[in-house]
Coordinates of C-alpha atoms (C1' of nucleotides) in Angstrom, one line a residue:
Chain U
X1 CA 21.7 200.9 73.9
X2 CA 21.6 198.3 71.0
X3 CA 19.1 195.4 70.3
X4 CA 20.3 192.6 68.4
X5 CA 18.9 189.3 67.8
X6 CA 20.4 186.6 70.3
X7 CA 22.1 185.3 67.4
X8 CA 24.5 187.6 66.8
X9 CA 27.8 186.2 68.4
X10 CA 29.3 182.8 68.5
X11 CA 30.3 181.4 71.9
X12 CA 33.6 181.3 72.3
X13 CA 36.2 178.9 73.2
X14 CA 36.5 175.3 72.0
X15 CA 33.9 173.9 70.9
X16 CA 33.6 171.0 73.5
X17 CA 32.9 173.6 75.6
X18 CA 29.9 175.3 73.2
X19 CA 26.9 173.2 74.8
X20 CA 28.9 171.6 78.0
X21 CA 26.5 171.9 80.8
X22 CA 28.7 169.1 82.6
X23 CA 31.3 171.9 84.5
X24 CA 28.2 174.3 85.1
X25 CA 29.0 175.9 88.5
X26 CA 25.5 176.6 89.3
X27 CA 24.8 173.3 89.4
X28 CA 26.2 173.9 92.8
X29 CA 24.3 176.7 93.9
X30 CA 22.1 176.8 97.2
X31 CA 19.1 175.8 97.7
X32 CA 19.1 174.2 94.1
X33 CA 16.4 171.6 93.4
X34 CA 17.8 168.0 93.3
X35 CA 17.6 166.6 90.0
X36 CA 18.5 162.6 88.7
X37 CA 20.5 162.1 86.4
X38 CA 18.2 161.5 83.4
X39 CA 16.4 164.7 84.2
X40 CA 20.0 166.4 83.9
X41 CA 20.5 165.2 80.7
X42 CA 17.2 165.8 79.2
X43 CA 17.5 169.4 80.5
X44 CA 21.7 169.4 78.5
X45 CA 20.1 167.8 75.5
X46 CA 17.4 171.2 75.3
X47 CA 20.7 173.5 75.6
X48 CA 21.3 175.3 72.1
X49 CA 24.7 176.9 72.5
X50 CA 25.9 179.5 75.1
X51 CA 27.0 182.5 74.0
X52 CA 28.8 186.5 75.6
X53 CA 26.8 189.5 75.1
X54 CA 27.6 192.9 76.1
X55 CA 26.7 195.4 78.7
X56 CA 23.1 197.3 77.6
X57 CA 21.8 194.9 74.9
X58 CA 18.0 194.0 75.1
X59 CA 17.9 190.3 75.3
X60 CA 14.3 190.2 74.9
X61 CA 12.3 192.5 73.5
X62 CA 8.7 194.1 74.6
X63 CA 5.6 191.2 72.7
X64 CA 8.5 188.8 71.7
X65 CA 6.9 185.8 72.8
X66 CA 9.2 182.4 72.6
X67 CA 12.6 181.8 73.4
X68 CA 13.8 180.4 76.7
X69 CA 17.5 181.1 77.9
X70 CA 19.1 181.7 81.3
X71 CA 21.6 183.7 82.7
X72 CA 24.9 181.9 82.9
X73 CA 27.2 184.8 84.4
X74 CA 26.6 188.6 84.4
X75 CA 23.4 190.9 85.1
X76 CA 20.1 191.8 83.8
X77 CA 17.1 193.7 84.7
X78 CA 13.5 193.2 83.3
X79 CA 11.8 196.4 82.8
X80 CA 8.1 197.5 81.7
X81 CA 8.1 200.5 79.5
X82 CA 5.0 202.7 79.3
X83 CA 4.0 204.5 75.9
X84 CA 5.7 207.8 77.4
X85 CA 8.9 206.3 78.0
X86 CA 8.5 205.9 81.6
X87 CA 9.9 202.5 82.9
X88 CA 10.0 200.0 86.0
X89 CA 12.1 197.8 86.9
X90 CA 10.4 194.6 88.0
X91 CA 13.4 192.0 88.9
X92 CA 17.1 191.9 88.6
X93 CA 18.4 188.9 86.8
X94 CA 21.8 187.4 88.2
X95 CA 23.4 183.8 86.9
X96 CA 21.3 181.2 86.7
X97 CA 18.2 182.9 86.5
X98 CA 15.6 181.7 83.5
X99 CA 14.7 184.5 80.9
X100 CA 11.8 184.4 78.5
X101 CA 9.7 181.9 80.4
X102 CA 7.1 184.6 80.7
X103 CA 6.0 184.7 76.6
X104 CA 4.4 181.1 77.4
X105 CA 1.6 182.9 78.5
X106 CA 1.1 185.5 75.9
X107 CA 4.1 188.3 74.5
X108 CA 5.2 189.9 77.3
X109 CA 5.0 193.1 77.7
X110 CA 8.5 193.4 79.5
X111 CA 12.1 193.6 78.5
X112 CA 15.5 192.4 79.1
X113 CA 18.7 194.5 78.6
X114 CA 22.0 193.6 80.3
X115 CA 23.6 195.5 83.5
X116 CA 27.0 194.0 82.5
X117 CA 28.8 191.6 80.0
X118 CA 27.1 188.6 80.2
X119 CA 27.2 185.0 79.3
X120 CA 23.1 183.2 77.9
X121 CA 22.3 179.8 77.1
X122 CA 19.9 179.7 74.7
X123 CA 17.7 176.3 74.8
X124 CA 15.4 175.2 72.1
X125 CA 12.3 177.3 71.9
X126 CA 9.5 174.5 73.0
X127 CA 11.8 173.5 75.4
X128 CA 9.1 174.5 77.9
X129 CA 6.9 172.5 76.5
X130 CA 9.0 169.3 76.1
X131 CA 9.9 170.1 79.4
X132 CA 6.3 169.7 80.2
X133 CA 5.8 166.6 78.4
X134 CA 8.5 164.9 79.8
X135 CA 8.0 164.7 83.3
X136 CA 5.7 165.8 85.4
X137 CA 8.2 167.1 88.0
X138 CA 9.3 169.2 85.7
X139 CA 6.1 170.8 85.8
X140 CA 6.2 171.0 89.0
X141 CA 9.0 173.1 89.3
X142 CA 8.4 175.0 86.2
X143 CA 4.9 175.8 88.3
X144 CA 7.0 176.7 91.2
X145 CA 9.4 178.8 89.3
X146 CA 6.4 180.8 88.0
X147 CA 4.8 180.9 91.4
X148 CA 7.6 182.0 93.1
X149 CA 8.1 185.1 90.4
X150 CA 4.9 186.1 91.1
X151 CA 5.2 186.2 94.8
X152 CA 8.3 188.0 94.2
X153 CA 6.4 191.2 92.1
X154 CA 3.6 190.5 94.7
X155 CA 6.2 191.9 97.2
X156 CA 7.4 194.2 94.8
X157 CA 4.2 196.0 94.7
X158 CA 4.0 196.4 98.2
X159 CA 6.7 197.7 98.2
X160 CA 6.3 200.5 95.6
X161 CA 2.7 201.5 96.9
X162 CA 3.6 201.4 100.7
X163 CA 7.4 201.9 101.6
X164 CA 9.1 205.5 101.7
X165 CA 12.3 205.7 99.5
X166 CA 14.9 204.8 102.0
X167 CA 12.8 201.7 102.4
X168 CA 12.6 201.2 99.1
X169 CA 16.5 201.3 98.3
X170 CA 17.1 199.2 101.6
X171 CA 15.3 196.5 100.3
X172 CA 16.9 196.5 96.9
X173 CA 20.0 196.1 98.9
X174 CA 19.0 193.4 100.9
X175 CA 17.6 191.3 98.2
X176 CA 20.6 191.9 96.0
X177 CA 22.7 190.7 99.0
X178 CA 20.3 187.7 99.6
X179 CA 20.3 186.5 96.3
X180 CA 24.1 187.2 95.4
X181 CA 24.8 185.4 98.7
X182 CA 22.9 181.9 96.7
X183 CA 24.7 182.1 94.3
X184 CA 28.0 182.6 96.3
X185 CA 28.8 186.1 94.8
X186 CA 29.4 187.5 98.1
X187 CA 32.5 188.3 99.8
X188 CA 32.6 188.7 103.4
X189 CA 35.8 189.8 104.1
X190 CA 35.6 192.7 106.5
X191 CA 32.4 193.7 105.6
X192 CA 30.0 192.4 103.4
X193 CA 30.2 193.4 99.4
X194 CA 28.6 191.9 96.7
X195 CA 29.1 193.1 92.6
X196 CA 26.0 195.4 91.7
X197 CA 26.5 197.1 88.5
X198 CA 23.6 199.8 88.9
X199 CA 23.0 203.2 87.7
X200 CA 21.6 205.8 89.6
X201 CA 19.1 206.1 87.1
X202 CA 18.8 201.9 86.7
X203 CA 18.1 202.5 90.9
X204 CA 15.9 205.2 90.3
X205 CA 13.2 202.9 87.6
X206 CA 13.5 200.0 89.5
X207 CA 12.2 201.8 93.2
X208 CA 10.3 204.6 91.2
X209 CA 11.9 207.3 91.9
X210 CA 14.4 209.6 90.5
X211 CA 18.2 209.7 90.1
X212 CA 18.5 212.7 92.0
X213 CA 16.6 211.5 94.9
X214 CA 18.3 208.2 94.9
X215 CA 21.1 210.3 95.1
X216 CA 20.3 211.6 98.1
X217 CA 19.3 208.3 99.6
X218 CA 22.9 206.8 99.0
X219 CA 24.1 209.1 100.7
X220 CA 22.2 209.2 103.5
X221 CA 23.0 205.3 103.8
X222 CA 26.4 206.1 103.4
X223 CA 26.9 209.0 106.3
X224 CA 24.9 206.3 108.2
X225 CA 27.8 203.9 108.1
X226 CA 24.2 201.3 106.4
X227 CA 25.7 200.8 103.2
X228 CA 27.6 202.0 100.2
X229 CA 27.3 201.9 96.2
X230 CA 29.9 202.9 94.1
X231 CA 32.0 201.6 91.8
X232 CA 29.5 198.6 90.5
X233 CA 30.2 197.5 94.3
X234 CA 27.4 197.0 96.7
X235 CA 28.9 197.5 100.7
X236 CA 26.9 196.6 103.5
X237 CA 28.4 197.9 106.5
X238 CA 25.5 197.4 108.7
X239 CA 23.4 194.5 107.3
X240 CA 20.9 194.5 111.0
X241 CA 20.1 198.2 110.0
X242 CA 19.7 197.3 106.5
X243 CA 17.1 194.8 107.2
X244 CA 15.3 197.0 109.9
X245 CA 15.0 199.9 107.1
X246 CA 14.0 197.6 104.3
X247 CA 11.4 195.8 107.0
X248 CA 12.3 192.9 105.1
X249 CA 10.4 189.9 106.6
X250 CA 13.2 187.0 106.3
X251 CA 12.7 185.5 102.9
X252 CA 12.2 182.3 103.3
X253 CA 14.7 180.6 100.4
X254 CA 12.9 178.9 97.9
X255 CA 14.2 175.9 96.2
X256 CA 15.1 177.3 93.1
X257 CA 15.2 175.2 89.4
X258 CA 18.6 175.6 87.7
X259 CA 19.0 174.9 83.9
Chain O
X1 CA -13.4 191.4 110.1
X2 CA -13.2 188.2 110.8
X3 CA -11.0 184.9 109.9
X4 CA -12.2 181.7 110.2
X5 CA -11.5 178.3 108.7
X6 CA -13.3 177.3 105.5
X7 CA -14.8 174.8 106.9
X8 CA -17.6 176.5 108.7
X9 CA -20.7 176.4 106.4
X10 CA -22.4 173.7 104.8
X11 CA -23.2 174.0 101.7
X12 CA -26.9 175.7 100.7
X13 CA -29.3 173.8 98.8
X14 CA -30.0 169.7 97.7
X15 CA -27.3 167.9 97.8
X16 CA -27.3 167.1 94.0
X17 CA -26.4 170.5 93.4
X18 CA -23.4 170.7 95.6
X19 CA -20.7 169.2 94.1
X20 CA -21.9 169.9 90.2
X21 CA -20.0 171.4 87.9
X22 CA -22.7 170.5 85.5
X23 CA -24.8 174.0 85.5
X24 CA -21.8 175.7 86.2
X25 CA -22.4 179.6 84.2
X26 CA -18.9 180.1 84.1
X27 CA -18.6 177.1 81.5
X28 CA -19.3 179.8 79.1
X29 CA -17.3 182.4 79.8
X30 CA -15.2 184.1 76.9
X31 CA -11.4 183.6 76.6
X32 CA -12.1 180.5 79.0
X33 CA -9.6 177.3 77.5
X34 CA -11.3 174.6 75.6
X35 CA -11.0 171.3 77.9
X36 CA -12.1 167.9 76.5
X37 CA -15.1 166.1 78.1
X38 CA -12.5 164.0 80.2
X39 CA -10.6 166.4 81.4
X40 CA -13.6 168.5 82.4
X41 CA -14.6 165.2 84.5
X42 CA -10.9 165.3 85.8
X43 CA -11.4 168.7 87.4
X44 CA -15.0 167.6 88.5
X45 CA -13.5 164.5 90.3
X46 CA -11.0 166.9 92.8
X47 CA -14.1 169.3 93.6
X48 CA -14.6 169.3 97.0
X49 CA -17.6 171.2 98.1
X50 CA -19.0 174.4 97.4
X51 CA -20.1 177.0 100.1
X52 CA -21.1 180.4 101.0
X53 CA -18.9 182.9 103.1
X54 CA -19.8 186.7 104.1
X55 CA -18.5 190.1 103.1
X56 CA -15.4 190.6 104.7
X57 CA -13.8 186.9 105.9
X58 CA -10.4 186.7 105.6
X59 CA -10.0 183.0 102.7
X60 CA -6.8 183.0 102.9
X61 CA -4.0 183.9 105.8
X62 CA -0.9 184.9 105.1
X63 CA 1.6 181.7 105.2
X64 CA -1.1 179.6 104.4
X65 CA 0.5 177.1 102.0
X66 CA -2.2 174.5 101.0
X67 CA -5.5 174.6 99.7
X68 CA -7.0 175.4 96.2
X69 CA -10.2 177.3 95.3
X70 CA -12.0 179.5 93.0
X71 CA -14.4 182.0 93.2
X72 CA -17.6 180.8 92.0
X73 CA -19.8 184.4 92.2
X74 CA -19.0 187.6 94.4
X75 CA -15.4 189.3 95.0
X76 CA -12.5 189.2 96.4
X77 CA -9.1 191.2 97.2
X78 CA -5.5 189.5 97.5
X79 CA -3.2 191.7 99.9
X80 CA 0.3 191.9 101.2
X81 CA 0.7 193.6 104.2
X82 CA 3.5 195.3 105.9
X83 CA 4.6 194.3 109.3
X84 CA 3.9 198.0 110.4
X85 CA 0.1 197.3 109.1
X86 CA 0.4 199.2 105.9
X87 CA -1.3 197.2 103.1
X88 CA -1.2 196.8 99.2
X89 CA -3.9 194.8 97.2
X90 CA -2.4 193.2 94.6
X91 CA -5.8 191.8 92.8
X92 CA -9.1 191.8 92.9
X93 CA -10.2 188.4 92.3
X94 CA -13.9 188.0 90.5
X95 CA -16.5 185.0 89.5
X96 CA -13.8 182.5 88.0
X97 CA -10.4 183.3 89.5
X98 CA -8.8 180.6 90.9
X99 CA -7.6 181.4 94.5
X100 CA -4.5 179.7 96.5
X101 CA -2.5 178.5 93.7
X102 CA 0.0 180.6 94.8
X103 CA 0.9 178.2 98.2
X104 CA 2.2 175.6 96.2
X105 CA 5.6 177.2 96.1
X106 CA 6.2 178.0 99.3
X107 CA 4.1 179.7 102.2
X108 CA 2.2 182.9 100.3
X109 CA 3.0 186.3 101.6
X110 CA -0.6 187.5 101.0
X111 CA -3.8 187.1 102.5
X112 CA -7.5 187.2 100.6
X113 CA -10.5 188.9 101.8
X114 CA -13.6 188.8 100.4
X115 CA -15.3 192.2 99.5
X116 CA -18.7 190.8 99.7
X117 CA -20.7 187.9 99.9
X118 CA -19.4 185.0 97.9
X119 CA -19.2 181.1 97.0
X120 CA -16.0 179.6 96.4
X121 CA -15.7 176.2 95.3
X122 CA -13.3 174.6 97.3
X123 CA -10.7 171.4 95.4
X124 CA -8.5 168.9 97.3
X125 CA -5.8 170.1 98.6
X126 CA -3.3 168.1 96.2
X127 CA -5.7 169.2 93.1
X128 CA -2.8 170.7 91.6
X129 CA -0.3 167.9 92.3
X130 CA -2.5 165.6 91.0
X131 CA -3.5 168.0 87.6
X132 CA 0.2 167.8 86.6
X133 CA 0.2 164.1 86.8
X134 CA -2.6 163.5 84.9
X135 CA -2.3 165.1 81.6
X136 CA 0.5 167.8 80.3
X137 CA -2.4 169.9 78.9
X138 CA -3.4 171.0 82.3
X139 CA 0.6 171.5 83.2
X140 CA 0.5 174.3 80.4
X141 CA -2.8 175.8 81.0
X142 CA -1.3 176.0 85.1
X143 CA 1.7 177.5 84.1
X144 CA 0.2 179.8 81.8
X145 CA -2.2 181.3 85.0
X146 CA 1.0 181.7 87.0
X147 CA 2.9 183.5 84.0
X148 CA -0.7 185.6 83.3
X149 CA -0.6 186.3 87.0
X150 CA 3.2 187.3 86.6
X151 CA 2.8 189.6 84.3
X152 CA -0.6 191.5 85.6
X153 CA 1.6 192.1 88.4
X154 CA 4.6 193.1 86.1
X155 CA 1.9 195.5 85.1
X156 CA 0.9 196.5 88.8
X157 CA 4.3 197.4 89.3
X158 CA 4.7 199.7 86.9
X159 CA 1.5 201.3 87.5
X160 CA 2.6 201.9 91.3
X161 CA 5.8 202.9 90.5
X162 CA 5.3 205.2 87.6
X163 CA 1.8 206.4 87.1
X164 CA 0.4 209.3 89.0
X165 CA -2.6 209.0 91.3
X166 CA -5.4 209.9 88.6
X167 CA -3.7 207.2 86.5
X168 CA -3.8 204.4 88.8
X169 CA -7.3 204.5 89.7
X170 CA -8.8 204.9 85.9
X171 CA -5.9 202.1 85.6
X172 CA -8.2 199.9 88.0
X173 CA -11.4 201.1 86.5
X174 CA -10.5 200.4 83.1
X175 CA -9.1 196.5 84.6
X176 CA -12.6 195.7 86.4
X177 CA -14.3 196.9 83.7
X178 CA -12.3 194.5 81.3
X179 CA -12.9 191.6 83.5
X180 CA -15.7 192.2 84.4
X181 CA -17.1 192.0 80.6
X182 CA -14.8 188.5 80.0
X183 CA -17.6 187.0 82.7
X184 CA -20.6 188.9 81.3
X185 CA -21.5 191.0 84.5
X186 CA -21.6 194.7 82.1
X187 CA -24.1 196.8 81.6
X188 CA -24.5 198.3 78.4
X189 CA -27.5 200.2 79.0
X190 CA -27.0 204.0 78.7
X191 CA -23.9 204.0 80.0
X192 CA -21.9 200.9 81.1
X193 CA -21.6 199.8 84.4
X194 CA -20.7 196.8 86.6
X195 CA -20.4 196.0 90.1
X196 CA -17.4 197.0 92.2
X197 CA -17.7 196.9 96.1
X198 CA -14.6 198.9 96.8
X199 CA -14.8 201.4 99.9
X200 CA -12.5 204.4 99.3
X201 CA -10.1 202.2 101.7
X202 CA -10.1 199.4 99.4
X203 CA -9.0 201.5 96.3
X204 CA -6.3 203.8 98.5
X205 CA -4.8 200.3 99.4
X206 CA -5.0 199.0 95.5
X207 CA -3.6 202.1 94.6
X208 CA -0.9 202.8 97.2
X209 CA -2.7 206.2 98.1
X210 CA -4.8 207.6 100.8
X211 CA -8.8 206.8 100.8
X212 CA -8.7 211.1 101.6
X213 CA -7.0 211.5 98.6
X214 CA -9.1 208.6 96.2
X215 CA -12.1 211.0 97.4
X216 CA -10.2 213.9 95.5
X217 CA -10.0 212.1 92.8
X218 CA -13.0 210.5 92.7
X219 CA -14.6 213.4 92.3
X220 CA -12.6 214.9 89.6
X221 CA -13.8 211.6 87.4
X222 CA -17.1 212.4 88.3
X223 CA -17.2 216.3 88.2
X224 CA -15.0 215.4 84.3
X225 CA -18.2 212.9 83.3
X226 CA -15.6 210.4 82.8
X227 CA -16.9 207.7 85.4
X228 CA -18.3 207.5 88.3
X229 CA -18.2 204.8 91.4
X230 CA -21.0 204.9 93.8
X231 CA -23.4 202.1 96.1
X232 CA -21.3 199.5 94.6
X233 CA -21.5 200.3 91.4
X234 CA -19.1 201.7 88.6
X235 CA -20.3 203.5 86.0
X236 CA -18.3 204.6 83.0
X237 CA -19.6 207.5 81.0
X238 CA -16.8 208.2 78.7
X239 CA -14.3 204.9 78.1
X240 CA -12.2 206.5 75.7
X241 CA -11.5 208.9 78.5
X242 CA -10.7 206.8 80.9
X243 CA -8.4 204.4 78.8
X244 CA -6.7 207.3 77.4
X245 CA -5.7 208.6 81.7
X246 CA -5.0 204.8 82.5
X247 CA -2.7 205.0 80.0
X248 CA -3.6 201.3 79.1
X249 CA -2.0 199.3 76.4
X250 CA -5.1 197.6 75.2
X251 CA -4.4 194.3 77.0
X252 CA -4.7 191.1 75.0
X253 CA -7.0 189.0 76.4
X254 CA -5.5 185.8 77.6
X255 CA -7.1 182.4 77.6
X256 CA -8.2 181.7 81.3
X257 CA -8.7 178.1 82.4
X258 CA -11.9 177.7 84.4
X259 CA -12.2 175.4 86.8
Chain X
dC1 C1' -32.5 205.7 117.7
dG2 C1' -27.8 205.2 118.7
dT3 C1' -23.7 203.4 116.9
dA4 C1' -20.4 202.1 113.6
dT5 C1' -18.6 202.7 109.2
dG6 C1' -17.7 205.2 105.2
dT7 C1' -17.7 209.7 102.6
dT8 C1' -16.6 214.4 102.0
dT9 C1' -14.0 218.5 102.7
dG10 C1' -10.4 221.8 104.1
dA11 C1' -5.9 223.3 106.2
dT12 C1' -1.3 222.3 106.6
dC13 C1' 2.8 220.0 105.6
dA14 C1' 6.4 216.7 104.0
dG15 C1' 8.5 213.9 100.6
dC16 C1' 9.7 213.7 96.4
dT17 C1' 10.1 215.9 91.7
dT18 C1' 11.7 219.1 88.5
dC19 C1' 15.1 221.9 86.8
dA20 C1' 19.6 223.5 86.4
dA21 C1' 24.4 223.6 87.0
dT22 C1' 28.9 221.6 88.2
dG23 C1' 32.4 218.1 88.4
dG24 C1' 34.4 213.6 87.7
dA25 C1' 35.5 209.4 85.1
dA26 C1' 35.8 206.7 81.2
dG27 C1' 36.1 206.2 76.3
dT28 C1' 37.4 208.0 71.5
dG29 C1' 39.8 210.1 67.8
dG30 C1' 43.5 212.8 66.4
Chain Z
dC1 C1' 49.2 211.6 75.0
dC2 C1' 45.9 215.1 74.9
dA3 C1' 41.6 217.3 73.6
dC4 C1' 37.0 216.2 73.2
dT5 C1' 32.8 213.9 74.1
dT6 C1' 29.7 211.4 76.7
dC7 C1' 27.8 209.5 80.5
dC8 C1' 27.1 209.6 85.3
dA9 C1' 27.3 211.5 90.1
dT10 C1' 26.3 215.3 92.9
dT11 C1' 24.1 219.2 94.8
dG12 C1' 20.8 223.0 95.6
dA13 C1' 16.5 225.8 94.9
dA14 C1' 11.8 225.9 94.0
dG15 C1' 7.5 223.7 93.4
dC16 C1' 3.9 220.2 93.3
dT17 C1' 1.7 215.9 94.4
dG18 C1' -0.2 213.5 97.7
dA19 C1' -0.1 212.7 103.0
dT20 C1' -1.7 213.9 107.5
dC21 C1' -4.9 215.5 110.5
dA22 C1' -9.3 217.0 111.9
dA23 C1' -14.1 217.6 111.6
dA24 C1' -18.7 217.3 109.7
dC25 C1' -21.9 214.6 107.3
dA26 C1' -24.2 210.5 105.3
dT27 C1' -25.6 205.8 105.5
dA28 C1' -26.5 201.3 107.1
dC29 C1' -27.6 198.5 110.8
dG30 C1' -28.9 196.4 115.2

DNA sequence: CGTATGTTTGATCAGCTTCAATGGAAGTGG
DNA sequence: CCACTTCCATTGAAGCTGATCAAACATACG
């Protein structure tokens, strides 16, 4: 596991492309918030360049406090670390997910390493506050981003102080399925299957519990016909049991701000 | 326990004193943001009324969307609960602490009860719409309260996920104690102690444990001299102690914006 | 003074951890 | 192309943390 600073590689490709958020495919992604034009192109003209890191590189680091990028393709987690190595998981990043918005407030005490090869845009460190500045719905959804992270770890912590381990992995599942599924990374042919590049050990630190017992979880869901993880490949066989296990009230969707 | 609509008490006391933000001890407290003269009268203008509720009346429902308060004097506790009836708190809220903000995103997933007798200040229901609009300095102070709020839960996480039983509750102890000093309510006589009205239910369902098993380990503080929680009150007798168990990463205090 | 609520304690038990060992898959250097 | 390394998945045995259940006790309150 390497750290580098985010400025280690240069994007590749032409370099029309570099900064282009013009073909962005998330722009297309559900339950996006509608933006005009102008707000568009205030958000393109805060873009700093784009660029590929690897699988297992801390993006951000524990108490680093600026820098605002977002996921363009690829998978992250976001993990606290406690002085004797322990470590949660606290949210899985996928495209079009913001990173860094938390040092705002105050360094974070959280990192974020890569689950995969990955694609960042990197916008200008006060973009936040230009954003602010600039428009007040920006604000507003900034606000709502924020919000809607918190209710998120809200039901995190519910469901690491309350739910028994198959519970626990169930709703993983389901929310990797849900959230895959908005950003159309979800194919339904046959059954339902969605990329997931975790670790037993990744699974393990973000439900609190450990690889060998996560072990034994998987395969529980998997002589169950539920659902199966292997090969980077989430399988969801039976998606109604699923959701009974994980007790997983129906999310609402939120409307969701895409850089 | 019962729930009923905010509206059912008048305010106590002359009618000049309802609506003032004039007197208003909480002014003062430390880490609160620096606000100008007119944006102080900003925040005056979208108070609504003050009022008193009892020990044990459910503020907020779960899906409840609108409405903003804070907590003018007494406590409060925000929890998620599972369909099954299983519960985690996810924050004690204390004199200051701005309650409701979290609706403005969508419907909340948590409810808040108050542990005792309180008064919350109530604001207009578009208080925050209307904050954002007015002046980009309130935007950033907002956002930072979500992203402070983010990241105590980021810290709730880990505590639920990774710590061990004795850790989690000095973890809690060492947290009221913190706050609890930020609004002056610490004794430093002898030993220091402050209030906290947390039945053994109250801290099983903060701590994702049984109130049998909070008892044990009550009682291992106690019989170890490191604190002690009784009537109400919790007294620390050895803070290095208890840090040193919580495990806790002396947290930087973060400014707070008082309403 | 009776009732409700919370505290305290112990016995028993289950869920999950810890530890250790094996096997498979993918990457690396010769 | 093979030997070697490394990481990860898998499994089982033993043990501990914390849950469950039940009962007695204390306290506050109407």
């Amino acid at each position: 596991m390497q750290e580098l600073p985010l400025t280690a590689r240069e994007p590749p490709g032409p370099a029309a492309n570099r900064g282009s958020c013009e073909n962005c495919y998330l722009k297309n992604s559900l339950h996006g918030v509608a933006l005009t034009e102008a707000q568009r192109r205030a958000i393109v003209g805060l873009l700093r360049r784009r660029f590929v890191v690897e699988e297992g590189v801390v993006l951000v680091g524990p108490g680093q406090s600026r820098g605002l990028y977002t996921l363009y393709d690829g998978w992250a987690f976001e993990a606290v670390t406690l002085a004797d190595g322990r470590r949660q998981i606290v949210n899985f990043a996928i495209p079009g997910d913001i990173i860094g918005m938390e040092g705002e407030a105050a360094p974070a005490t959280r990192s974020v390493t890569t689950m995969s090869g990955a694609i960042v845009c990197e916008f200008a460190p006060d973009a936040i506050d230009l954003m602010l500045a600039a428009d007040p719905v920006f604000s507003r959804h900034l606000l709502a981003t924020a919000l809607d992270r918190a209710r998120n770890l809200e039901n995190l912590a519910a469901t690491l102080g309350r739910k028994r381990a198959i519970e626990r992995v169930a709703d993983i599942f389901v929310n990797i399925f849900r959230r895959s599924a908005a950003v159309n990374r979800v194919n339904y042919s046959g059954s339902i299957s969605c990329v997931f590049p975790a670790t037993h050990r990744i699974l393990a630190d973000a439900t609190g519990l450990t690889p060998a017992h996560i072990n034994s979880i998987l395969r529980e869901l998997r002589e169950h016909h539920v659902a199966v993880l292997s090969g980077k490949v989430l399988t969801i066989h039976d998606l109604a049991a699923l959701e009974e296990i994980a007790g997983s009230e129906a999310a609402t969707p939120v409307s969701r701000l895409v850089l």
